[in-house]
Tab-separated table of C-alpha atoms in Angstrom:
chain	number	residue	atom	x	y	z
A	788	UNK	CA	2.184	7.835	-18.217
A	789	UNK	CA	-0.635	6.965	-15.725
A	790	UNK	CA	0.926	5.482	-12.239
A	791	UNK	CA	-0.738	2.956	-10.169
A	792	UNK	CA	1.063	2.675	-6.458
A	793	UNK	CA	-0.137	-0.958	-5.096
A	794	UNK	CA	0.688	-0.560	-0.901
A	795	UNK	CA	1.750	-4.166	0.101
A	796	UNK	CA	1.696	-4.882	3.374
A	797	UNK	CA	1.310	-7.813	6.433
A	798	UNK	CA	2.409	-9.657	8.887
A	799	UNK	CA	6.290	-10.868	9.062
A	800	UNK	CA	7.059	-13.632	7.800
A	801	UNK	CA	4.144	-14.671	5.860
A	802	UNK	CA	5.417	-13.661	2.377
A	803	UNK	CA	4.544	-9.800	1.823
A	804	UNK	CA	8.381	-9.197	0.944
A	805	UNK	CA	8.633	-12.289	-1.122
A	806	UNK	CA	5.135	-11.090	-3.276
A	807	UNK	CA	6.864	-7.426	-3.667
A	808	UNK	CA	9.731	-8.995	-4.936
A	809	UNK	CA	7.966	-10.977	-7.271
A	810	UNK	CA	5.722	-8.118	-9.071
A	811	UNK	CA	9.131	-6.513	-9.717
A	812	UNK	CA	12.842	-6.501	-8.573
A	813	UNK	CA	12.871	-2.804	-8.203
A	814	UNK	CA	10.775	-0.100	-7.035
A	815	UNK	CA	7.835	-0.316	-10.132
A	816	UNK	CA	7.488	-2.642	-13.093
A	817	UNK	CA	5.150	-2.121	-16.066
A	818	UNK	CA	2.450	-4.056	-17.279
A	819	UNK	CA	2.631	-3.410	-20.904
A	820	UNK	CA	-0.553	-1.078	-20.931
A	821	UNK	CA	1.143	1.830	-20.738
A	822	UNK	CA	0.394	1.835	-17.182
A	823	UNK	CA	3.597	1.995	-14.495
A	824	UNK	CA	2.965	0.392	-11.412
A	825	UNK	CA	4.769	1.166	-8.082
A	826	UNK	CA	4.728	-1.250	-5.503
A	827	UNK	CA	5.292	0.286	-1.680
A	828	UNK	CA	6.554	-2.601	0.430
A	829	UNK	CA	6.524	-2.005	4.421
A	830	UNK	CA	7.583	-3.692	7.601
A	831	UNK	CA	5.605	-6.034	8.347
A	832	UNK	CA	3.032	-6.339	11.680
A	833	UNK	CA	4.806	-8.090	14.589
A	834	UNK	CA	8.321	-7.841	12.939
A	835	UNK	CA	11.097	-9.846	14.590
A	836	UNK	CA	13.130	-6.978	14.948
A	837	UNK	CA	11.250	-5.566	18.116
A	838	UNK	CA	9.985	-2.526	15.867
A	839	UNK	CA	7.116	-1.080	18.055
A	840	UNK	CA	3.257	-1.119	16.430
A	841	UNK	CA	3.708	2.912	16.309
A	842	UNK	CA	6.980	2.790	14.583
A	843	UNK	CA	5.262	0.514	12.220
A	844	UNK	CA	2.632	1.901	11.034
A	845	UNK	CA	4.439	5.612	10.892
A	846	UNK	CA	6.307	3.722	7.859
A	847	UNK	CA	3.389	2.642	6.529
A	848	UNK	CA	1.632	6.250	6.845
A	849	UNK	CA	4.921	7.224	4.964
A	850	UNK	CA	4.656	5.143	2.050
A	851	UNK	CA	1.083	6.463	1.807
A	852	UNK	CA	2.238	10.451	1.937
A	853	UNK	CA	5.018	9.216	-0.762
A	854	UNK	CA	2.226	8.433	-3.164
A	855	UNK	CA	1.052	11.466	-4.366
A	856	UNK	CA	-1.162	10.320	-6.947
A	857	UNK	CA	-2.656	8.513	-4.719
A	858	UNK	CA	-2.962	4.549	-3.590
A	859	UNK	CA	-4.626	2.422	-6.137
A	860	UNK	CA	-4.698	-0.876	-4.340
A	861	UNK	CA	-3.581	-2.137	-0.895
A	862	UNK	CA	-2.816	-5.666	-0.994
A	863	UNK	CA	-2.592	-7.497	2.831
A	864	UNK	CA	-0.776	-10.343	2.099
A	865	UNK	CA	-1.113	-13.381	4.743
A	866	UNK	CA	-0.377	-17.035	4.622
A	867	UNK	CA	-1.940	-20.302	6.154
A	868	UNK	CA	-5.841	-19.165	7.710
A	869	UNK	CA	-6.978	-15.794	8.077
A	870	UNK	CA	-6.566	-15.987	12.223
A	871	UNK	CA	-7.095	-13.559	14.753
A	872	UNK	CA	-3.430	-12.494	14.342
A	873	UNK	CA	-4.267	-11.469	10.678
A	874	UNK	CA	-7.706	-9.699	11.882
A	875	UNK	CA	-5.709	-7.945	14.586
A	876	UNK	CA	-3.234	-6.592	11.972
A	877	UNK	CA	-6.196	-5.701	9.536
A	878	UNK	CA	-8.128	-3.421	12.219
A	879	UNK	CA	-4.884	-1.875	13.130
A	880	UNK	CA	-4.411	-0.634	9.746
A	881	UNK	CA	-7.719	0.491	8.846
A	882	UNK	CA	-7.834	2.369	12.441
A	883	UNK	CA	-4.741	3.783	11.800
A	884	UNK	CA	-6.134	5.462	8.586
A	885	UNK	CA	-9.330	6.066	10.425
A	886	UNK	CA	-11.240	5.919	6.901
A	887	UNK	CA	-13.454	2.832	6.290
A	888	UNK	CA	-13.254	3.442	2.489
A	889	UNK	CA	-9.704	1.844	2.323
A	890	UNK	CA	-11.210	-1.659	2.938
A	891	UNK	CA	-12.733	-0.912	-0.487
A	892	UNK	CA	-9.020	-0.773	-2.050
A	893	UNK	CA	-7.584	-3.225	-0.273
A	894	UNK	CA	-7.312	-7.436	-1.727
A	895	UNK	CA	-6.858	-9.887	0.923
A	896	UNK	CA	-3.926	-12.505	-1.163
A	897	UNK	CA	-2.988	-15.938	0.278
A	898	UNK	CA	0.412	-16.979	-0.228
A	899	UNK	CA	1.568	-20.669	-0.095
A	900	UNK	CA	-1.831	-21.846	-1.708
A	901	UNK	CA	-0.403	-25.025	-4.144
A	902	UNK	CA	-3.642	-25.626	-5.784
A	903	UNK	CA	-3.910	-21.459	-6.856
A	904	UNK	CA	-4.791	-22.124	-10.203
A	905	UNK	CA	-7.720	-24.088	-9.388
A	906	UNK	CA	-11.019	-21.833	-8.948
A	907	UNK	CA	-13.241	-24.422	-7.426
A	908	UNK	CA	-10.362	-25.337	-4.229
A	909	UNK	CA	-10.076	-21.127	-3.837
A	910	UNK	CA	-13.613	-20.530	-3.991
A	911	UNK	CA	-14.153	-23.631	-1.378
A	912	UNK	CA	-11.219	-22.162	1.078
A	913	UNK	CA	-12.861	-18.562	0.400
A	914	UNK	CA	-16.395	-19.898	1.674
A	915	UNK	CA	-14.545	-21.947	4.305
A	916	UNK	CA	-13.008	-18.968	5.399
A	917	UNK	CA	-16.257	-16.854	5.740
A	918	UNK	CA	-17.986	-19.743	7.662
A	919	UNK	CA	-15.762	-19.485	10.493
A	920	UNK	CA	-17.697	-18.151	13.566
A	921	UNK	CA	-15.065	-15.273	14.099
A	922	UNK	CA	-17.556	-12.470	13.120
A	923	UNK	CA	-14.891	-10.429	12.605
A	924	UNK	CA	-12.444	-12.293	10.361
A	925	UNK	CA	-15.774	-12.397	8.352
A	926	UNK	CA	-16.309	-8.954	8.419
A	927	UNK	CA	-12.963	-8.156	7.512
A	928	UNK	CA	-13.077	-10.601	4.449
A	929	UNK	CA	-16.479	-9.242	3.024
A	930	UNK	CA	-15.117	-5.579	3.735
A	931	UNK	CA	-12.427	-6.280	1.222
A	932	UNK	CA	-12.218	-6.522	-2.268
A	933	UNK	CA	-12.144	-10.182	-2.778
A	934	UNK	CA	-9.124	-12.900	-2.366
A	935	UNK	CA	-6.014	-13.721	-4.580
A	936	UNK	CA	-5.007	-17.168	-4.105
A	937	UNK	CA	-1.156	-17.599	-5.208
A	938	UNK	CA	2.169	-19.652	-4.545
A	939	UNK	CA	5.407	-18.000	-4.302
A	940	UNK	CA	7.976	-20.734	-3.086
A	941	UNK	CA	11.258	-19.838	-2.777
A	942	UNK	CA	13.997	-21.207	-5.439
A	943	UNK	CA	16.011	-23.563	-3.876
A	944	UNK	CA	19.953	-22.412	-3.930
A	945	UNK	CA	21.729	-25.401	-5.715
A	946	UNK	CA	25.594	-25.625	-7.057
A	947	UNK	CA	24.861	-25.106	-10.738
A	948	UNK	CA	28.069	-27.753	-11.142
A	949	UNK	CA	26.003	-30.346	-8.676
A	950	UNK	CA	22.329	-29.693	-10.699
A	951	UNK	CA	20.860	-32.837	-11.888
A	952	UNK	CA	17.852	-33.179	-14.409
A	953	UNK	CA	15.706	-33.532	-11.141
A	954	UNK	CA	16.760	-30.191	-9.842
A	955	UNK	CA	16.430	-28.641	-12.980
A	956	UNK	CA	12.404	-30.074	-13.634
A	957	UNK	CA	12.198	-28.644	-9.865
A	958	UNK	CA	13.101	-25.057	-10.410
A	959	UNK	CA	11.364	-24.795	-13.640
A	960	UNK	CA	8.077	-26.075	-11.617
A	961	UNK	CA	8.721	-22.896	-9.256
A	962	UNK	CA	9.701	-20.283	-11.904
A	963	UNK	CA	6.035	-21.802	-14.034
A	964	UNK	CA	4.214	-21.543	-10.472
A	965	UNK	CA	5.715	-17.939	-9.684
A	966	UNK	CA	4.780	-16.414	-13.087
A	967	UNK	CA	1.171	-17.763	-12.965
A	968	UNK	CA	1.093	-16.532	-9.417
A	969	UNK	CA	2.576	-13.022	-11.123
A	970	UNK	CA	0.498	-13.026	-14.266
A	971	UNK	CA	-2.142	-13.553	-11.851
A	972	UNK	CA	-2.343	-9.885	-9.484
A	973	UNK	CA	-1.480	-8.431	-12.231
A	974	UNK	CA	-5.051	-9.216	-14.066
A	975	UNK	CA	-6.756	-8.416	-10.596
A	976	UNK	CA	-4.757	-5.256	-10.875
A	977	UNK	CA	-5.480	-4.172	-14.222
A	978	UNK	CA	-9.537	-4.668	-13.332
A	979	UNK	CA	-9.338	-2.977	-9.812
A	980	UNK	CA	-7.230	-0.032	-10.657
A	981	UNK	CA	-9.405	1.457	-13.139
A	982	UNK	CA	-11.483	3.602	-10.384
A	983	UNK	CA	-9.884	6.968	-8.811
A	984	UNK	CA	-7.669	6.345	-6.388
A	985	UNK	CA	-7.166	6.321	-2.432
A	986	UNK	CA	-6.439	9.792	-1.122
A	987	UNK	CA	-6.226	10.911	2.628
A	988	UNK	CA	-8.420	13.031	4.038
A	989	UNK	CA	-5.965	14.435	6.473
């Protein structure tokens, strides 16, 4: 069975975890194409823990050497704008692999975005994004291989014995929002895995 590995990775805290978690509650998840994927979550850039940028991206060379068929797709997960912060992230990664021809595999995805499933408002924050005068958040976006626009709230913990028909429409909103937001990388990642994958030169 072919294997796709989809590297996942970010800055703390702005939902790389969360969109690991939901492609699949374990290690790899299938897509019913007889095609296993294997998602490769990492610490994420400017983690809370004090984990130094070296340490960081050691783990993240790791998760790359652990894929021997190579990576498939990197996806840099962000939320809010694409600020400095997320450029500064960006560069360090693709300097760290010191091969421009990741940028190629890699899909920039916004988290938090509640109006995902509308092309026109991700198209209009796309082009809003590459009309900022940061030339390099613009090169860094036209480097890449497009934007995935999703929302991945979290499910709000409630005493089953306390749930009221309100809570109940609410967390059936999320679940609805969090499998479009699934179904959704998974049809970018059925189109963009087709080609050979990433390898390392060294």
């Amino acid at each position: 069975m072919e294997i796709n590995n989809i590297l996942v990775i970010g800055i703390t805290g702005n939902g790389k975890s969360a969109l690991a978690n939901l492609l699949t509650n374990t290690d790899e998840f299938r897509d019913g194409k007889k095609v296993k994927y294997r998602i490769i979550d990492n610490i994420g850039f400017g983690d809370t823990n004090k984990i130094s940028e070296e340490e960081i991206l050691l783990k993240i060379g790791e998760g790359i050497y652990s894929a021997k068929e190579g990576i498939n797709q990197v996806l840099f997960v962000f939320a809010g704008r694409f600020g400095p912060e997320q450029v500064v992230a960006f560069d360090t990664f693709k300097k760290f692999i010191s091969e421009s021809g990741i940028t190629k595999f890699t899909t920039l995805v916004r988290t938090n975005f509640p109006n995902f499933k509308d092309e026109k408002a991700c198209e209009k924050d796309r082009q809003d994004l590459l009309k900022e005068e940061n030339k390099d958040l613009r090169e860094t976006i036209n480097s890449c291989n497009g934007i995935i626009y999703v929302d991945n709230p979290p499910i709000p913990e409630i005493d089953e014995e306390e749930m009221d028909s309100d809570d109940e429409r609410e967390k059936s909103e999320i679940m609805e929002k969090k499998q479009a937001s699934r179904e959704k990388v998974l049809n970018h990642l059925a189109e963009n895995c087709r080609q050979e994958p990433y390898k390392l030169k060294k």
